[in-house]
Short mmCIF file of C-alpha atoms and ligand atoms in Angstrom, two decimals:
data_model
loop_
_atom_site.label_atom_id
_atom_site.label_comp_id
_atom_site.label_asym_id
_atom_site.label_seq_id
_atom_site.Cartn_x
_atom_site.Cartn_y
_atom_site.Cartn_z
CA UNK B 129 39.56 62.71 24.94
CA UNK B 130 38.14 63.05 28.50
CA UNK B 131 41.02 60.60 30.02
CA UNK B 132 43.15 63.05 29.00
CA UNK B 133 41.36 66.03 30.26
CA UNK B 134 41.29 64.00 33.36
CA UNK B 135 45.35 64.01 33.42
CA UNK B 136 45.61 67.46 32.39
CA UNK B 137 43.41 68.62 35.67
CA UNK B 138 45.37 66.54 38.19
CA UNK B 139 48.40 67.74 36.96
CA UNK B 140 48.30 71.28 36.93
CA UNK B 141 46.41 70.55 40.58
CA UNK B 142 49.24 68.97 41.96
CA UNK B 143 51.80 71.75 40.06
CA UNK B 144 49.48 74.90 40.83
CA UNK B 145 52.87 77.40 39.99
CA UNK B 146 53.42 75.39 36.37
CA UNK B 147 51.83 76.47 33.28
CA UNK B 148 49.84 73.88 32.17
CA UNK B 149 52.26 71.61 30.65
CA UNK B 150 51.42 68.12 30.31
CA UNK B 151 53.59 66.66 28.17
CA UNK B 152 56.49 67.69 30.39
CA UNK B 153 55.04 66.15 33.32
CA UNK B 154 53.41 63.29 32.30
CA UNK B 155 54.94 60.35 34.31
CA UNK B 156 57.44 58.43 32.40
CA UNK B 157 56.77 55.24 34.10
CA UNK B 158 53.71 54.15 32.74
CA UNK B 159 53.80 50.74 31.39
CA UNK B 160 54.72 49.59 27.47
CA UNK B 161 53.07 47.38 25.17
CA UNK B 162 54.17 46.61 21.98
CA UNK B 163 52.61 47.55 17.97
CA UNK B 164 50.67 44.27 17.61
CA UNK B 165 47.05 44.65 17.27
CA UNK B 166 46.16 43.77 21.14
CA UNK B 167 42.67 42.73 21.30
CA UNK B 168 42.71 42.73 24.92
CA UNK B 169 43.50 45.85 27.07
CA UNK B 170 46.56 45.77 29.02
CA UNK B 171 44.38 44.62 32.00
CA UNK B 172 42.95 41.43 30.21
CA UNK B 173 39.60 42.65 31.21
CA UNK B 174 38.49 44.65 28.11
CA UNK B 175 38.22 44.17 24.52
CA UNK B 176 39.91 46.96 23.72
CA UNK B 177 37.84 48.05 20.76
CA UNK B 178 34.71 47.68 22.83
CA UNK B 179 36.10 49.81 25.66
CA UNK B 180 36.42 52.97 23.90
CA UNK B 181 40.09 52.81 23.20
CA UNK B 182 41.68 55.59 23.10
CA UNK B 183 45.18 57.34 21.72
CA UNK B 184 47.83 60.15 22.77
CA UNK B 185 51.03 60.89 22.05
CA UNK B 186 53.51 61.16 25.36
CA UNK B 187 56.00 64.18 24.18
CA UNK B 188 58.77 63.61 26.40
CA UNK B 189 59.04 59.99 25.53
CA UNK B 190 58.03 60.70 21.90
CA UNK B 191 55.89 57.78 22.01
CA UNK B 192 52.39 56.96 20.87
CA UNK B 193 49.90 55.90 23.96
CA UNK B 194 46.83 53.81 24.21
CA UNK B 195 44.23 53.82 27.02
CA UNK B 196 41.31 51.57 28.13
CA UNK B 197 38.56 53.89 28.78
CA UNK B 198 37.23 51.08 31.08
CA UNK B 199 40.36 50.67 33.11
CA UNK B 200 40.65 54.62 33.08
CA UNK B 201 36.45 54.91 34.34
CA UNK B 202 37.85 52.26 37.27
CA UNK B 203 40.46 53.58 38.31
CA UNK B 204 42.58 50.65 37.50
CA UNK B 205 46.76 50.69 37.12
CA UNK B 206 47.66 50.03 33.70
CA UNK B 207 44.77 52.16 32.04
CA UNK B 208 47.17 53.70 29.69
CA UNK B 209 50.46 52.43 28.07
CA UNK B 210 52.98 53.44 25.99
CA UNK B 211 53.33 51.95 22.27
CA UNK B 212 57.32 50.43 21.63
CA UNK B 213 57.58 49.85 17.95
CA UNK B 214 59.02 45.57 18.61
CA UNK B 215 59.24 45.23 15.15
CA UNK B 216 62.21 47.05 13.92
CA UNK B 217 64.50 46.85 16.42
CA UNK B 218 67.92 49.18 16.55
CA UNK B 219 70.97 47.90 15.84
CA UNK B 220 73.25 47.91 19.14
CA UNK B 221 76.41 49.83 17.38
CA UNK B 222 73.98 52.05 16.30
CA UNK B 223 71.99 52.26 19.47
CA UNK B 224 75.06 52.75 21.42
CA UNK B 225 76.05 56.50 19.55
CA UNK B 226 72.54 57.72 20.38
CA UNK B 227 72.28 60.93 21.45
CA UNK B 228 69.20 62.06 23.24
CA UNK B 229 67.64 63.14 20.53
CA UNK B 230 66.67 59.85 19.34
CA UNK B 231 63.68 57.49 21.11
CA UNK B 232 63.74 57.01 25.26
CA UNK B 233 62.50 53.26 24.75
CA UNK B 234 64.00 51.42 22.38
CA UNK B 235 64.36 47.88 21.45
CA UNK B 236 67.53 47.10 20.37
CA UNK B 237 68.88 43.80 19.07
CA UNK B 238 72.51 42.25 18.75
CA UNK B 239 73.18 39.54 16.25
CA UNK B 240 74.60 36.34 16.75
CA UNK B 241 78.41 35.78 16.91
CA UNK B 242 77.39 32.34 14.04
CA UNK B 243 74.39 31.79 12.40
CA UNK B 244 71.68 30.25 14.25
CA UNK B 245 73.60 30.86 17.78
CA UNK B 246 72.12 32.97 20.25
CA UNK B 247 71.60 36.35 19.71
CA UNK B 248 70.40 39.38 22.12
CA UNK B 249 67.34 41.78 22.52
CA UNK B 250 66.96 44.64 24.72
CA UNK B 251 65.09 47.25 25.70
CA UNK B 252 66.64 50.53 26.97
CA UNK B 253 64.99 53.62 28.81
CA UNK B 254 67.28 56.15 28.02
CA UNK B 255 69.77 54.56 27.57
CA UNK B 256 70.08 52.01 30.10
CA UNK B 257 69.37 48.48 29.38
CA UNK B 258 66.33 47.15 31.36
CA UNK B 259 65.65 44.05 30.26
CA UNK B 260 67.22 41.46 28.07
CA UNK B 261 66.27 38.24 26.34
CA UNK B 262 68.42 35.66 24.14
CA UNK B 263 66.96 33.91 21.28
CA UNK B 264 68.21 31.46 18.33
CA UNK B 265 66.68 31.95 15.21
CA UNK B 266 67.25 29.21 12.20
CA UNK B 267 65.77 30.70 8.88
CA UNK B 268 66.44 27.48 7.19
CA UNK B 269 63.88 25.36 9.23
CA UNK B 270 61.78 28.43 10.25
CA UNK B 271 62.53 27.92 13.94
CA UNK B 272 62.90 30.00 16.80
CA UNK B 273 64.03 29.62 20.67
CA UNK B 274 63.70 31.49 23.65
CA UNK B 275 65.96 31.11 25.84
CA UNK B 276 65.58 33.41 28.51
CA UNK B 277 63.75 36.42 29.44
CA UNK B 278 65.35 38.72 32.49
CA UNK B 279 64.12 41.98 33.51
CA UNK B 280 66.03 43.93 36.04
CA UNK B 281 63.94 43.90 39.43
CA UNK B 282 62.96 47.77 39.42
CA UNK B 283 61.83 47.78 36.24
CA UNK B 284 59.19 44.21 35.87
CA UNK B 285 55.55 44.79 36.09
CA UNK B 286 55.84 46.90 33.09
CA UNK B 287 55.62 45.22 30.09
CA UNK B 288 59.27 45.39 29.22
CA UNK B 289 59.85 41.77 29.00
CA UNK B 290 56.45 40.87 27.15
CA UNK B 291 57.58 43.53 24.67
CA UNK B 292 60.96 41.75 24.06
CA UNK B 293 58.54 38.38 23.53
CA UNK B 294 56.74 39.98 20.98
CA UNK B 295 60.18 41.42 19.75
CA UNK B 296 61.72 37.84 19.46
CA UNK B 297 58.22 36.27 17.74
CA UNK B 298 58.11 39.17 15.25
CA UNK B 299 62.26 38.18 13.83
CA UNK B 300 60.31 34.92 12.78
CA UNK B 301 56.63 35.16 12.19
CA UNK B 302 55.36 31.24 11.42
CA UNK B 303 57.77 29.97 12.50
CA UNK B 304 58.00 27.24 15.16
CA UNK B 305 58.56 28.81 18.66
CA UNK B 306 59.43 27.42 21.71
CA UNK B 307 61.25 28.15 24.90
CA UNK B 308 64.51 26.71 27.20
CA UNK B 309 63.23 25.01 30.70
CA UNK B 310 62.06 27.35 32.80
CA UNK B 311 62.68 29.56 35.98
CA UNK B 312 59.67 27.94 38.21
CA UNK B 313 60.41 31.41 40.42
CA UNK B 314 56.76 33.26 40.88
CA UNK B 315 57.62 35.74 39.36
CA UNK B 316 58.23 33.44 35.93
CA UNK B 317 55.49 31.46 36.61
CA UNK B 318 53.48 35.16 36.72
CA UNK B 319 55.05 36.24 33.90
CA UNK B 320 54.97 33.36 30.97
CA UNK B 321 51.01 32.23 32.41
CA UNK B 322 50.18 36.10 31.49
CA UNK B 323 51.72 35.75 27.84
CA UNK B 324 49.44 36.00 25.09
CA UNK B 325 52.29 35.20 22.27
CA UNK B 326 51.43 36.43 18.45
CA UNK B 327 52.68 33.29 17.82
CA UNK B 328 52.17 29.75 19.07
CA UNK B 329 54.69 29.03 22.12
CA UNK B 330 55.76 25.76 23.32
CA UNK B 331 57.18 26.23 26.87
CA UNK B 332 59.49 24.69 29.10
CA UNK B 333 61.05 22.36 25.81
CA UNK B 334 63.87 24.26 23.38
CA UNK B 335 63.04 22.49 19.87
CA UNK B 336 66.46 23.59 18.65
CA UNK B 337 67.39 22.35 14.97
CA UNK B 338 70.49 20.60 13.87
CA UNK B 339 72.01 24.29 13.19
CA UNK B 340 71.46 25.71 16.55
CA UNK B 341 72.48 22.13 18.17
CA UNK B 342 75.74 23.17 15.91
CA UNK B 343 75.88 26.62 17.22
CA UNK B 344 75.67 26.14 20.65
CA UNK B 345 79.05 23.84 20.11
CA UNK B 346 76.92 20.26 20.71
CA UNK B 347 78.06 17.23 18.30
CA UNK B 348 75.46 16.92 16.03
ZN1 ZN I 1608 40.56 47.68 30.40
ZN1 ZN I 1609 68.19 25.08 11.44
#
């Protein structure tokens, strides 16, 4: 599509001596999303089946993209993302032998020392971890906790830790989500007033059940 033609020209402007290789030089830092069925463009400001929404592939990443063709016509950061599959996230054992072979941005998860204690979501960019959240999940009363969402400094404004929200929300969907108390920092405030959860969120209140109150060594 023309966004795309669009890339391809600057590119091979600003490398005159390259072949034209896109793929290879697309930027890698564009900002992720994750495989839910967004109606809104990353940019809140188009329905992204209204705005001509577009798809790609980014090679080097070996990851599908999506682009507003609004944003794009504008100008606007954030036009195009990449798309993280949140759903099936890697073991960490397994995660941890991966060679480069495998995917640059990965969700991985780590399961819970005891059942309905806290276990751990990340997402790595080639390998290194860039952002991490803990949740408690009880399958028995269908609940699920937040309980904290940090992304390391040079990587926020890119998605990484709404990914890992709709990473957490997908390892219980209906069930009844909320979050710990939380960081009243600007950049939190930012962050959780932005969220747009697949699943209804009550923040600032865990609503732990008597397993997790168990599990996180309280007398119950
Ligand atoms: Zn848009
Ligand atoms: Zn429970």
């Amino acid at each position: 599509m023309s966004c795309n033609d669009a890339t391809t020209i600057e590119r091979v402007s600003e490398h005159p001596r390259l072949d034209k290789t896109p793929d290879t030089s697309e930027p890698e830092d564009l900002p992720v999303r994750s495989q839910r069925d967004h109606v809104w463009c990353l940019n809140r400001k188009h329905r992204w089946a209204l705005a001509n929404g577009g798809s790609g592939y980014h090679h080097a990443l070996r990851l599908s993209t999506q682009v507003c063709a609004r944003c794009w016509a504008r100008r606007q950061p954030r036009a195009r993302w990449l798309v993280v599959d949140h759903r099936t996230p890697m073991p960490a054992d397994q995660a941890d032998q991966l060679d480069d072979r495998g995917a640059r941005i990965l969700v991985v998860a780590r399961r819970p020392a005891v059942r309905a204690g806290a276990g751990r979501l990340e997402v790595r960019v080639r390998g290194i971890v860039v952002a991490i959240t803990e949740l408690q999940l009880c399958g028995i009363d269908h609940r699920g906790v937040v309980r904290h969402i940090q992304v390391d400094p040079a990587h926020r404004r890119r998605g990484f830790g709404t990914l890992l929200l709709d990473a957490a929300q997908a390892r219980g969907p209906g069930y009844h989500w909320s979050t710990v108390r939380l960081d009243q920092s600007e950049d939190s405030q930012d962050f959780w007033a932005y969220q747009d959860p697949a699943e209804p969120l009550h923040l600032g209140e865990p609503h732990y059940c008597t397993h997790m109150r168990e599990a996180n060594g309280e007398w119950v």
